[in-house]
Coordinates of C-alpha atoms in Angstrom, one line a residue:
M26 CA 32.6 -22.6 -10.3
A27 CA 29.8 -23.8 -8.1
E28 CA 28.8 -20.2 -7.4
R29 CA 28.9 -19.3 -11.1
E30 CA 26.6 -22.2 -11.9
W31 CA 24.2 -21.0 -9.1
L32 CA 24.1 -17.5 -10.5
G33 CA 23.5 -18.6 -14.1
E34 CA 25.1 -18.5 -17.5
S35 CA 25.8 -14.7 -17.7
D36 CA 28.8 -12.9 -16.2
E37 CA 26.6 -10.6 -14.1
P38 CA 27.2 -10.7 -10.3
V39 CA 23.6 -11.6 -9.5
E40 CA 21.3 -14.4 -10.7
D41 CA 20.2 -14.5 -14.3
K42 CA 16.5 -14.1 -13.3
L43 CA 17.3 -11.0 -11.4
V44 CA 19.2 -9.6 -14.4
D45 CA 16.2 -10.2 -16.7
E46 CA 13.8 -8.7 -14.1
F47 CA 16.0 -5.7 -13.7
R48 CA 16.2 -5.0 -17.4
S49 CA 12.4 -5.5 -17.9
T50 CA 11.6 -3.1 -15.0
V51 CA 14.0 -0.4 -16.3
E52 CA 12.4 -0.6 -19.8
E53 CA 8.8 -0.6 -18.4
G54 CA 9.7 2.1 -15.9
A55 CA 11.1 4.4 -18.6
N56 CA 7.9 3.9 -20.6
R57 CA 5.7 4.8 -17.7
L58 CA 7.8 7.9 -16.8
N59 CA 7.6 9.2 -20.4
R60 CA 3.9 8.7 -20.9
T61 CA 2.0 11.7 -22.4
W62 CA -0.3 13.6 -20.2
R63 CA -3.3 12.1 -22.0
A64 CA -2.0 8.6 -21.5
L65 CA -1.2 9.2 -17.9
I66 CA -4.6 10.6 -17.1
I67 CA -6.5 7.8 -18.9
T68 CA -4.4 5.0 -17.3
G69 CA -4.9 6.5 -13.9
L70 CA -8.7 6.9 -14.4
F71 CA -9.1 3.3 -15.5
G72 CA -7.0 2.2 -12.6
G73 CA -9.6 3.7 -10.3
I74 CA -12.4 2.2 -12.4
D75 CA -10.8 -1.2 -12.3
V76 CA -10.6 -0.9 -8.5
G77 CA -14.3 -0.1 -8.6
L78 CA -14.9 -3.4 -10.4
G79 CA -13.1 -5.2 -7.6
L80 CA -15.3 -3.3 -5.1
M81 CA -18.4 -4.6 -6.8
A82 CA -17.2 -8.2 -6.8
M83 CA -16.2 -7.9 -3.1
L84 CA -19.6 -6.6 -2.1
A85 CA -21.4 -9.3 -4.0
V86 CA -19.4 -12.1 -2.3
V87 CA -19.6 -10.6 1.2
D88 CA -23.3 -10.2 0.7
A89 CA -23.7 -13.8 -0.3
T90 CA -21.2 -15.4 2.1
G91 CA -20.6 -13.0 5.0
S92 CA -16.9 -13.7 4.6
K93 CA -14.5 -10.8 4.4
L94 CA -11.6 -13.1 3.3
L95 CA -13.6 -14.4 0.4
G96 CA -14.7 -10.8 -0.4
G97 CA -11.0 -9.8 -0.5
L98 CA -10.3 -12.7 -2.8
A99 CA -13.1 -11.5 -5.1
F100 CA -11.6 -7.9 -5.0
G101 CA -8.6 -9.4 -6.9
I102 CA -10.9 -9.5 -10.0
G103 CA -10.5 -5.7 -10.2
L104 CA -6.7 -6.0 -9.8
Y105 CA -6.6 -8.6 -12.5
A106 CA -8.5 -6.3 -14.8
L107 CA -6.1 -3.5 -13.9
R108 CA -3.1 -5.6 -15.0
L109 CA -4.7 -6.9 -18.2
A110 CA -5.7 -3.3 -19.2
H111 CA -2.3 -1.9 -18.3
S112 CA -3.9 0.7 -16.1
E113 CA -2.0 2.5 -13.3
L114 CA -2.5 2.0 -9.6
F115 CA -0.8 4.2 -7.0
T116 CA 1.9 2.2 -5.1
E117 CA 1.6 -0.7 -7.5
D118 CA 4.7 0.2 -9.5
F119 CA 7.1 1.8 -6.9
L120 CA 9.9 -0.5 -7.8
V121 CA 9.5 -0.1 -11.6
P122 CA 10.0 3.6 -12.2
I123 CA 12.6 3.9 -9.5
N124 CA 14.7 1.3 -11.1
A125 CA 14.5 3.3 -14.3
I126 CA 15.6 6.5 -12.6
A127 CA 18.4 4.8 -10.7
A128 CA 19.7 3.4 -14.1
G129 CA 19.6 6.9 -15.6
H130 CA 16.5 6.5 -17.8
G131 CA 14.3 9.0 -16.1
T132 CA 14.2 12.0 -13.7
W133 CA 12.7 12.6 -10.2
T134 CA 10.4 15.3 -11.7
Q135 CA 8.9 12.7 -14.0
L136 CA 8.4 10.4 -11.1
V137 CA 6.5 13.1 -9.1
R138 CA 4.4 13.7 -12.1
L139 CA 3.6 10.0 -12.5
W140 CA 2.7 9.5 -8.8
S141 CA 0.7 12.6 -8.3
V142 CA -1.4 12.3 -11.5
T143 CA -1.9 8.6 -10.9
L144 CA -3.1 9.2 -7.3
V145 CA -5.6 11.9 -8.3
T146 CA -7.0 10.1 -11.2
N147 CA -7.3 6.8 -9.3
L148 CA -9.4 8.7 -6.7
V149 CA -11.6 10.3 -9.4
G150 CA -12.1 7.0 -11.2
G151 CA -12.8 5.1 -7.9
W152 CA -15.3 7.9 -6.7
S153 CA -17.2 7.8 -10.0
F154 CA -17.5 4.0 -10.3
A155 CA -18.4 3.7 -6.6
W156 CA -21.4 6.0 -7.3
V157 CA -22.6 3.8 -10.1
V158 CA -22.2 0.7 -7.9
V159 CA -24.2 2.2 -5.1
A160 CA -26.9 3.4 -7.4
A161 CA -27.1 -0.1 -9.0
F162 CA -27.0 -2.2 -5.8
P163 CA -28.5 -0.4 -2.8
R164 CA -28.7 -3.7 -1.0
F165 CA -24.9 -3.5 -0.5
D166 CA -25.2 -0.2 1.5
T167 CA -24.9 -1.8 4.9
I168 CA -21.7 -3.7 3.9
L169 CA -20.2 -0.4 2.6
L170 CA -21.1 1.5 5.8
E171 CA -19.6 -1.2 8.1
T172 CA -16.4 -1.5 6.1
A173 CA -15.8 2.2 5.9
D174 CA -16.3 2.5 9.6
Q175 CA -13.6 -0.2 10.1
Y176 CA -11.3 1.9 7.9
L177 CA -12.0 5.3 9.4
G178 CA -13.2 4.6 12.9
K179 CA -10.0 3.9 14.7
G180 CA -7.9 6.9 13.5
L181 CA -4.1 6.8 13.6
T182 CA -2.9 4.1 16.0
L183 CA -0.1 1.7 16.0
E184 CA -2.4 -1.0 14.6
T185 CA -3.7 1.2 11.7
A186 CA -0.2 2.5 10.9
A187 CA 1.0 -1.0 10.6
L188 CA -1.9 -1.9 8.4
A189 CA -1.1 1.0 6.1
L190 CA 2.6 0.0 6.0
L191 CA 1.7 -3.6 5.1
A192 CA -0.7 -2.4 2.4
G193 CA 2.1 -0.5 0.5
F194 CA 4.5 -3.3 1.0
T195 CA 2.1 -6.0 -0.2
I196 CA 1.0 -4.2 -3.4
T197 CA 4.6 -3.4 -4.3
L198 CA 5.7 -7.0 -3.6
V199 CA 3.0 -8.5 -5.8
T200 CA 4.1 -6.1 -8.6
R201 CA 7.7 -7.5 -8.2
M202 CA 6.3 -11.0 -8.3
A203 CA 4.5 -10.2 -11.5
Q204 CA 7.8 -9.0 -13.0
G205 CA 9.2 -12.5 -12.4
S206 CA 6.6 -14.3 -14.6
R207 CA 4.7 -13.4 -17.7
E208 CA 2.4 -16.5 -17.4
G209 CA -1.3 -15.7 -17.4
I210 CA -2.0 -18.0 -14.5
A211 CA 0.7 -16.1 -12.4
T212 CA -1.0 -12.8 -13.2
I213 CA -4.3 -14.2 -11.9
A214 CA -2.7 -15.7 -8.8
N215 CA -0.9 -12.4 -8.0
S216 CA -4.1 -10.4 -8.3
L217 CA -6.0 -12.7 -6.1
I218 CA -3.2 -12.7 -3.5
S219 CA -3.3 -8.9 -3.5
G220 CA -7.0 -8.8 -2.9
F221 CA -7.0 -11.5 -0.3
L222 CA -4.2 -9.9 1.8
V223 CA -4.9 -6.2 1.4
V224 CA -8.7 -6.2 1.3
G225 CA -9.5 -9.5 3.0
L226 CA -7.3 -8.6 6.0
G227 CA -8.5 -5.0 6.2
M228 CA -5.2 -3.3 5.4
L229 CA -5.4 0.4 4.7
H230 CA -4.5 1.4 1.1
G231 CA -5.0 5.0 -0.1
A232 CA -6.5 4.2 -3.5
L233 CA -8.2 0.8 -2.8
S234 CA -9.7 1.7 0.6
S235 CA -10.9 5.1 -0.7
A236 CA -13.1 3.4 -3.2
V237 CA -14.9 1.7 -0.3
I238 CA -15.1 4.9 1.7
F239 CA -16.5 6.8 -1.3
G240 CA -19.1 4.1 -1.8
A241 CA -20.1 4.4 1.8
M242 CA -20.4 8.2 1.4
H243 CA -22.6 7.7 -1.6
A244 CA -24.7 5.3 0.5
G245 CA -25.3 7.9 3.2
S246 CA -22.4 7.5 5.6
D247 CA -22.0 10.1 8.4
Y248 CA -18.3 10.4 7.6
S249 CA -17.4 13.6 5.7
Y250 CA -14.9 14.3 3.0
A251 CA -12.9 16.2 5.6
S252 CA -12.8 13.0 7.8
W253 CA -11.6 11.0 4.7
L254 CA -8.9 13.6 3.9
V255 CA -7.5 13.5 7.4
W256 CA -7.3 9.6 7.2
F257 CA -5.9 9.9 3.7
A258 CA -3.1 12.3 4.8
W259 CA -1.5 9.7 7.1
V260 CA -2.3 6.6 5.1
I261 CA -0.6 7.6 1.9
P262 CA 2.8 8.4 3.5
L263 CA 2.7 5.1 5.3
N264 CA 1.7 3.2 2.1
M265 CA 4.8 4.9 0.4
A266 CA 7.0 3.9 3.3
G267 CA 5.9 0.3 3.1
G268 CA 6.5 0.1 -0.6
L269 CA 9.7 2.2 -0.8
V270 CA 11.6 1.5 2.5
M271 CA 10.5 -2.1 3.2
L272 CA 10.9 -3.4 -0.4
T273 CA 12.1 -1.0 -3.1
L274 CA 15.2 0.2 -1.3
P275 CA 16.5 -3.2 -0.3
R276 CA 15.8 -4.5 -3.8
L277 CA 17.7 -1.6 -5.3
V278 CA 20.7 -2.4 -3.1
R279 CA 20.5 -6.0 -4.2
T280 CA 20.9 -5.1 -7.9
W281 CA 23.2 -2.1 -7.4
E282 CA 25.9 -3.6 -9.6
L283 CA 23.4 -3.8 -12.5
V284 CA 22.4 -0.2 -11.8
R285 CA 26.0 1.0 -12.1
E286 CA 26.6 -1.0 -15.3
E287 CA 23.5 0.4 -16.9
R288 CA 24.4 4.0 -16.0
E289 CA 27.9 3.5 -17.3
A290 CA 26.7 2.0 -20.6
L291 CA 24.2 4.9 -21.0
S292 CA 26.9 7.5 -20.3
A293 CA 29.2 5.8 -22.8
S294 CA 26.5 5.8 -25.5
R295 CA 25.7 9.5 -24.9
G296 CA 29.4 10.5 -25.1
P297 CA 29.7 10.1 -28.9
Q298 CA 26.4 11.8 -29.4
R299 CA 27.6 14.9 -27.5
R300 CA 30.8 15.0 -29.4
S301 CA 29.0 14.7 -32.7
R302 CA 26.7 17.7 -31.8
E303 CA 29.7 19.8 -30.7
H304 CA 31.3 19.2 -34.1

């Protein structure tokens, strides 16, 4: 009885809040997986543009205060805009569509389409907006050049690999936190937390950090697109490992009873439909 009270009022084997979160992520994940090509491209482009907005805020704060931590906090403005606009950021939603696929509401082909288009359009949007920011605020060039050097200068080491892992984990975790609350203040807090941790602490995130690197290139950095591509080629897999292995997989195991129930219910509902078509 005591355990039942702790879990909540429903008969599910996990807490009620986890049940609500699971169902909401399955619904949202199915919607994302089934977006049209036009919607997918636009949401990805605006995801990159929103990141560019965060870049502009970060540069302004670092220029005024010299604090990278405060600059990271300001970067959260772009992440807040991204969530309000329902844009798409690569690694942000790893947990959401995978829950939908595990529950039988999507396919792996749809997931590859979602991730690949989102990543490419994030980069295009971030590259374009970074060009506008550099053209509008040339006084920020030095900050961009120094920050890009911090991202690209060390190459692949144990330290930078860990920073990339943590970036994927952090962005995915904050998305999960957002699923637990629909309050506006929680959305703001989650966005600021993301910016403070990922950007303020100098973590390496394929989409977020690339916006900074592109800005530095526009500002005259000696780094080439080939150098960025080599960096990008090892950062993205580590971002994915951080989001998928460190958080999404354990979370899926935690709610596996709900996954099985959803798949069984879906299979039962499709059975009569198949029989009616056969007749």
